[in-house]
Coordinates of C-alpha atoms and ligand atoms in Angstrom, one line a residue:
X1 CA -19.8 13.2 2.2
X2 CA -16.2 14.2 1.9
X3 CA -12.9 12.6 2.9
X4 CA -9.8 13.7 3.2
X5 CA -7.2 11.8 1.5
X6 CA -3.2 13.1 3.1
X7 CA -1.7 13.8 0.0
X8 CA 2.3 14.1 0.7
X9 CA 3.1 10.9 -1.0
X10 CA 1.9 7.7 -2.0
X11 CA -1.4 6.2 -3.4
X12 CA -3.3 9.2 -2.4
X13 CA -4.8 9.4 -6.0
X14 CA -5.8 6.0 -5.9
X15 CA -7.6 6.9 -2.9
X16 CA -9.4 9.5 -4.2
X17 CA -10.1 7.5 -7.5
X18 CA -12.1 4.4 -5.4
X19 CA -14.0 6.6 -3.6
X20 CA -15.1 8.4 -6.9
X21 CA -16.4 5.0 -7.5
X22 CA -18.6 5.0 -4.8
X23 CA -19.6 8.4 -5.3
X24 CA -17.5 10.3 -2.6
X25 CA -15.3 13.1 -2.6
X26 CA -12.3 12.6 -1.7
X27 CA -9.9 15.6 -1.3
X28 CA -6.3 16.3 -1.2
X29 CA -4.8 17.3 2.4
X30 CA -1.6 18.5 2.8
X31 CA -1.6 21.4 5.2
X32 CA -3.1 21.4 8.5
X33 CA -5.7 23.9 7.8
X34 CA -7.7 21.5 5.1
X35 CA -8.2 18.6 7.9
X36 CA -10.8 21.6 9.3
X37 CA -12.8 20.9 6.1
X38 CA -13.4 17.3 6.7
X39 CA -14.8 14.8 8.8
X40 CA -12.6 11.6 7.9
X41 CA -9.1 11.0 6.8
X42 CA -7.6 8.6 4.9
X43 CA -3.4 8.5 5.1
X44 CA -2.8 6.1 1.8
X45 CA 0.5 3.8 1.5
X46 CA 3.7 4.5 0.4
X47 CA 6.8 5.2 1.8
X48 CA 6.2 5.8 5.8
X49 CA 9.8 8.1 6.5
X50 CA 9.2 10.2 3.7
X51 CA 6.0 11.1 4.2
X52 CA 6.7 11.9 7.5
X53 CA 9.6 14.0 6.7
X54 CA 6.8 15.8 4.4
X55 CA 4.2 15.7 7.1
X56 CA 7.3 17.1 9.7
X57 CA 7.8 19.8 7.0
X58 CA 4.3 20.9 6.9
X59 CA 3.6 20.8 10.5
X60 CA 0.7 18.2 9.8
X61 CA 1.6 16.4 13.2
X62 CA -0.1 18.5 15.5
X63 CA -3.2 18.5 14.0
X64 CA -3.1 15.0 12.5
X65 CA -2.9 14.2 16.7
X66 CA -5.9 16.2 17.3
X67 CA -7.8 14.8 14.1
X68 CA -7.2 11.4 15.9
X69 CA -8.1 12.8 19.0
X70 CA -11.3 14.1 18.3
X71 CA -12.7 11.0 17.5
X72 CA -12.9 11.4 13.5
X73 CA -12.5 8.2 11.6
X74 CA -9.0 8.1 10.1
X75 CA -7.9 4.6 8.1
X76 CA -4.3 4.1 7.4
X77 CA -3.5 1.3 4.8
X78 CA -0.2 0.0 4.9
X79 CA 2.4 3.3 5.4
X80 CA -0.5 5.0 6.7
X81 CA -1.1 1.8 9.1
X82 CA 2.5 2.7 10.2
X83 CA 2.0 6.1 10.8
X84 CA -1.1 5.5 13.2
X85 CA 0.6 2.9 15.2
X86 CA 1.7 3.4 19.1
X87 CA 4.8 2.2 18.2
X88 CA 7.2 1.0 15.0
X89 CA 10.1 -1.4 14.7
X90 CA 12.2 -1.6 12.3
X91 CA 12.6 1.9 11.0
X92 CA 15.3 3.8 9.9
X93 CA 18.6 5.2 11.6
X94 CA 17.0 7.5 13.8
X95 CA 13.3 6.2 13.6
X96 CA 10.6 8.6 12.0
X97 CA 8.3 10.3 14.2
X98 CA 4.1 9.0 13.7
X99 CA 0.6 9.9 14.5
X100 CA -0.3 7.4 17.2
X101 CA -3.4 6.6 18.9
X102 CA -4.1 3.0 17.2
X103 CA -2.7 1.1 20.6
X104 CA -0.3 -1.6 18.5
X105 CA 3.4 -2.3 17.2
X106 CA 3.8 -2.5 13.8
X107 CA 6.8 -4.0 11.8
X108 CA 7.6 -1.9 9.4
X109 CA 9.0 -3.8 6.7
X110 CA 7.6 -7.1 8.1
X111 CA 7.4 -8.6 4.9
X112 CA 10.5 -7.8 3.3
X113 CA 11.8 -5.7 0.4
X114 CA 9.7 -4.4 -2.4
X115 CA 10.8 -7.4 -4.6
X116 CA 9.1 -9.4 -1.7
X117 CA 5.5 -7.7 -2.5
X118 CA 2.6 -10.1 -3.0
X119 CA -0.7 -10.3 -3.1
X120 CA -2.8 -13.1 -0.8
X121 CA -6.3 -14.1 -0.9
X122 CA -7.3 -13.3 3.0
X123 CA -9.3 -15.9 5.1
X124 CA -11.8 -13.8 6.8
X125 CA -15.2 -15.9 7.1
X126 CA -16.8 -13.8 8.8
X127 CA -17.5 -11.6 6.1
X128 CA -19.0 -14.2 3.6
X129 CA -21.1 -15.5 6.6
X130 CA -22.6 -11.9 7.3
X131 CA -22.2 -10.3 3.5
X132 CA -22.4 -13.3 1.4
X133 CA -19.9 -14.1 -1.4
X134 CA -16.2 -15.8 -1.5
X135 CA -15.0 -16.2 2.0
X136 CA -11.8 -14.4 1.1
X137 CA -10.4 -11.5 -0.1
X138 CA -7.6 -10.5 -2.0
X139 CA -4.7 -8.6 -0.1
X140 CA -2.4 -6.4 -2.1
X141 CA 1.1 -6.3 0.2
X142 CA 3.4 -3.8 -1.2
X143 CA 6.7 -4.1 0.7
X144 CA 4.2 -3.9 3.7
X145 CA 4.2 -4.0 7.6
X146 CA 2.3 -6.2 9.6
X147 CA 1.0 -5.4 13.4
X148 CA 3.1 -7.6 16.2
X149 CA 0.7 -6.6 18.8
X150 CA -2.5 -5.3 19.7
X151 CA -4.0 -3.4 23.1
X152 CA -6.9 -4.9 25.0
X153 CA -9.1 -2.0 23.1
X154 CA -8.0 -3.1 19.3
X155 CA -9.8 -5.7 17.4
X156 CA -8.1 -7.9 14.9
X157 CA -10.1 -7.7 11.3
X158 CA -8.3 -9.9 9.4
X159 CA -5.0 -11.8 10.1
X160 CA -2.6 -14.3 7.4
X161 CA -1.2 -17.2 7.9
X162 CA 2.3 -16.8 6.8
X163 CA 4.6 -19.8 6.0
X164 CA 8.3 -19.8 8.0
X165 CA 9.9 -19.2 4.9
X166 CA 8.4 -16.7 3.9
X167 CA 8.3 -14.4 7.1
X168 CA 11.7 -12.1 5.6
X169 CA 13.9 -9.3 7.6
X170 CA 16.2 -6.9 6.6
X171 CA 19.4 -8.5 8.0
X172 CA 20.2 -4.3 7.4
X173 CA 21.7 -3.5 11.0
X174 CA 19.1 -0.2 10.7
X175 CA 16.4 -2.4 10.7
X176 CA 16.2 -3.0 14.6
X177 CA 14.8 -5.4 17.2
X178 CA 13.8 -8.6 14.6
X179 CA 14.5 -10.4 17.4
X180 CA 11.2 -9.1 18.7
X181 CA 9.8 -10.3 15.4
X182 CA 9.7 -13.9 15.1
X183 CA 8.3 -15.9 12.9
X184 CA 4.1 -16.4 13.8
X185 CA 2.2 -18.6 12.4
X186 CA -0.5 -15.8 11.8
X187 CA 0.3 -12.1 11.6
X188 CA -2.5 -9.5 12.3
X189 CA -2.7 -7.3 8.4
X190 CA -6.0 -5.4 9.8
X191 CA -6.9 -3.8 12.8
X192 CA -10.0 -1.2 13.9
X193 CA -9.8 0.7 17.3
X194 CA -12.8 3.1 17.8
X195 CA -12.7 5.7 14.7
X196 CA -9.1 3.9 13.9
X197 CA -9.0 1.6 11.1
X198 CA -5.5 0.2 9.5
X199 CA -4.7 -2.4 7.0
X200 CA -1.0 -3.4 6.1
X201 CA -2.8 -4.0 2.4
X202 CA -3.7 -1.8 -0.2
X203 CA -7.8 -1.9 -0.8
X204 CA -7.2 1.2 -3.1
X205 CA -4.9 -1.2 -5.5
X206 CA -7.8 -4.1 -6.1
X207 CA -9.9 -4.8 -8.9
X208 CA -12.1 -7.0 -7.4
X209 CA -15.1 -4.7 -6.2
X210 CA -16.5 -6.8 -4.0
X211 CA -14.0 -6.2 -1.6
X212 CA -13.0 -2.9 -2.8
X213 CA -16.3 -1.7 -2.5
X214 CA -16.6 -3.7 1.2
X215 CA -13.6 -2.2 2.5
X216 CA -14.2 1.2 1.4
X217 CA -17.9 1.4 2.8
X218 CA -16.5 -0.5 5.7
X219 CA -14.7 2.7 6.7
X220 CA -17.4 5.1 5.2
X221 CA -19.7 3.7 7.3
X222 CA -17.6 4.0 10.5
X223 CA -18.4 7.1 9.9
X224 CA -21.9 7.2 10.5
X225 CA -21.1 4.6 13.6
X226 CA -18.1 7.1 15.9
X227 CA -19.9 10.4 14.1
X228 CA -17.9 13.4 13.6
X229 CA -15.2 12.9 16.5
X230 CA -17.9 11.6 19.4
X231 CA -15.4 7.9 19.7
X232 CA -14.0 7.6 22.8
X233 CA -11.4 5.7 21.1
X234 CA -11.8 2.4 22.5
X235 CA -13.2 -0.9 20.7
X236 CA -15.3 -0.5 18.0
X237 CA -19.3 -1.7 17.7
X238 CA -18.6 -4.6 15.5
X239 CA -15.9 -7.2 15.0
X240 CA -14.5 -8.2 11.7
X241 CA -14.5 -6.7 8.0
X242 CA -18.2 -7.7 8.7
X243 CA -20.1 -4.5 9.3
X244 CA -21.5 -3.0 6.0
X245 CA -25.4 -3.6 6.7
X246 CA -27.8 -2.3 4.7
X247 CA -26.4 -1.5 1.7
X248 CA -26.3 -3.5 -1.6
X249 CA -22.9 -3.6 -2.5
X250 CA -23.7 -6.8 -4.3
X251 CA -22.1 -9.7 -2.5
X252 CA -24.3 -12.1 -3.8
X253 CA -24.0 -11.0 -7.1
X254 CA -20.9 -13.2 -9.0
X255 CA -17.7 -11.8 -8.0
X256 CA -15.4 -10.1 -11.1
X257 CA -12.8 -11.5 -12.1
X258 CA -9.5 -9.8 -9.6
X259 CA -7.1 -8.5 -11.7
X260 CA -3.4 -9.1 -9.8
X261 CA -1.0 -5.5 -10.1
X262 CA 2.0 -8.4 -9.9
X263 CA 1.1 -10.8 -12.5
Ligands
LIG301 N1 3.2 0.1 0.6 C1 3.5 0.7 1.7 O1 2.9 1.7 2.1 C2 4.8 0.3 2.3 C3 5.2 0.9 3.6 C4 6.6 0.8 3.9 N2 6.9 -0.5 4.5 C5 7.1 1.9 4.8 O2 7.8 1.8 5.7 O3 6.7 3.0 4.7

């Protein structure tokens, strides 16, 4: 099994690192030609104008479209969330152009600056009720975007509650349409549609396996679910972070100690 892992910029080698861990290739893609070579893509966080200035540069959009297209499992995590979104807010002076095909609007910056970053344990009981172990998970949020709103087709993985004071905008006038973007009790940090998986958090970044390893092989096994580009697109099979049957991944075993990047 090989992934491909868009290499322009970002946690790409991070990426490529967790999936060694679970015994898959990941490799590097940064022209168009390599996405022939595999059957999934991940497009790793980072910083969501520059890499599509690089992707823009490389002419990766065309056939980033037509990866999507085709029904092959792509999961963006946080920038890479971005650039599979429908639509963005909050971008820069003169708005960066993205992939598409997840049917959502994504804030950008939704959670403020870097200096803003946090990490959250993440409520999402259906995953200990199905796979056993803590009912949460740890979410790494690196200056990262959060989806305003899903299609009909797009199911909501894995939403956080976020207090008033803490929901933060750029008061920068090139950060548009926050008045779009109010406050919410919950905002949505994971979403799947068909072969399209994104998370506004960084599964590459944790240390606790458990949910490294469950987020991973939730995505490696959407693999085996749409196939090699057979997805029509629409909702997926499953709700919820919950689907990674059959393997021993070791939920039940005791969960290691997470080991915070912001400490
Ligand atoms: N950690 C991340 O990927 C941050 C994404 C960032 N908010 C952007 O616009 O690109």
């Amino acid at each position: 099994m090989v992934v491909g892992v868009l290499a322009l910029q970002g946690s790409f080698n991070e990426h490529i690192a967790a999936l060694k861990r679970l015994g898959v290739k990941g490799v590097e893609i940064r022209k168009p030609d390599q996405l022939q070579n595999v059957s999934s893509l991940i497009i790793p966080g980072g910083e969501s104008t520059t890499m599509a200035r690089l992707a823009e540069y490389h002419n990766l959009f065309p056939a980033l479209r037509e990866f999507v297209k085709m029904g092959k499992p792509v999961w963006g995590t946080c920038a890479g969330l971005i650039f599979l979104a429908n639509k963005a807010v909050g971008q820069k002076l003169g708005g960066q152009e993205l992939v598409g095909g997840l049917d959502c609007t994504v804030h950008r910056n939704f959670f403020g600056s870097q200096i803003q970053s946090f990490e959250a344990e993440l409520s999402v009981p259906a995953l200990a009720s199905q796979e056993g172990g803590p009912e949460t998970f740890r979410g790494v949020f690196i200056r990262a975007p959060a989806v305003l709103d899903v299609g009909p087709d797009v199911d909501v993985l894995a939403d956080y509650p976020v207090p008033s004071n803490k929901v933060l905008y750029s008061s920068s006038t090139v950060e548009i349409q926050e008045e779009n973007a109010m406050p919410e009790k919950k905002v949505i940090v994971a979403v799947r549609q068909g072969n399209l998986l994104g998370t506004a958090f960084h599964p590459e970044l944790t240390a606790d396996t458990r949910c490294f390893l469950c987020r991973h092989s939730y995505f490696l096994k959407m693999m085996s679910e749409v196939g090699e580009g057979t997805s029509s697109g629409g909702k997926g099979t499953s709700s919820g972070i919950v689907v990674v049957g059959g393997e021993n991944l070791g939920f039940n075993q005791q969960p290691k100690i997470d080991l915070p990047i912001f400490q």
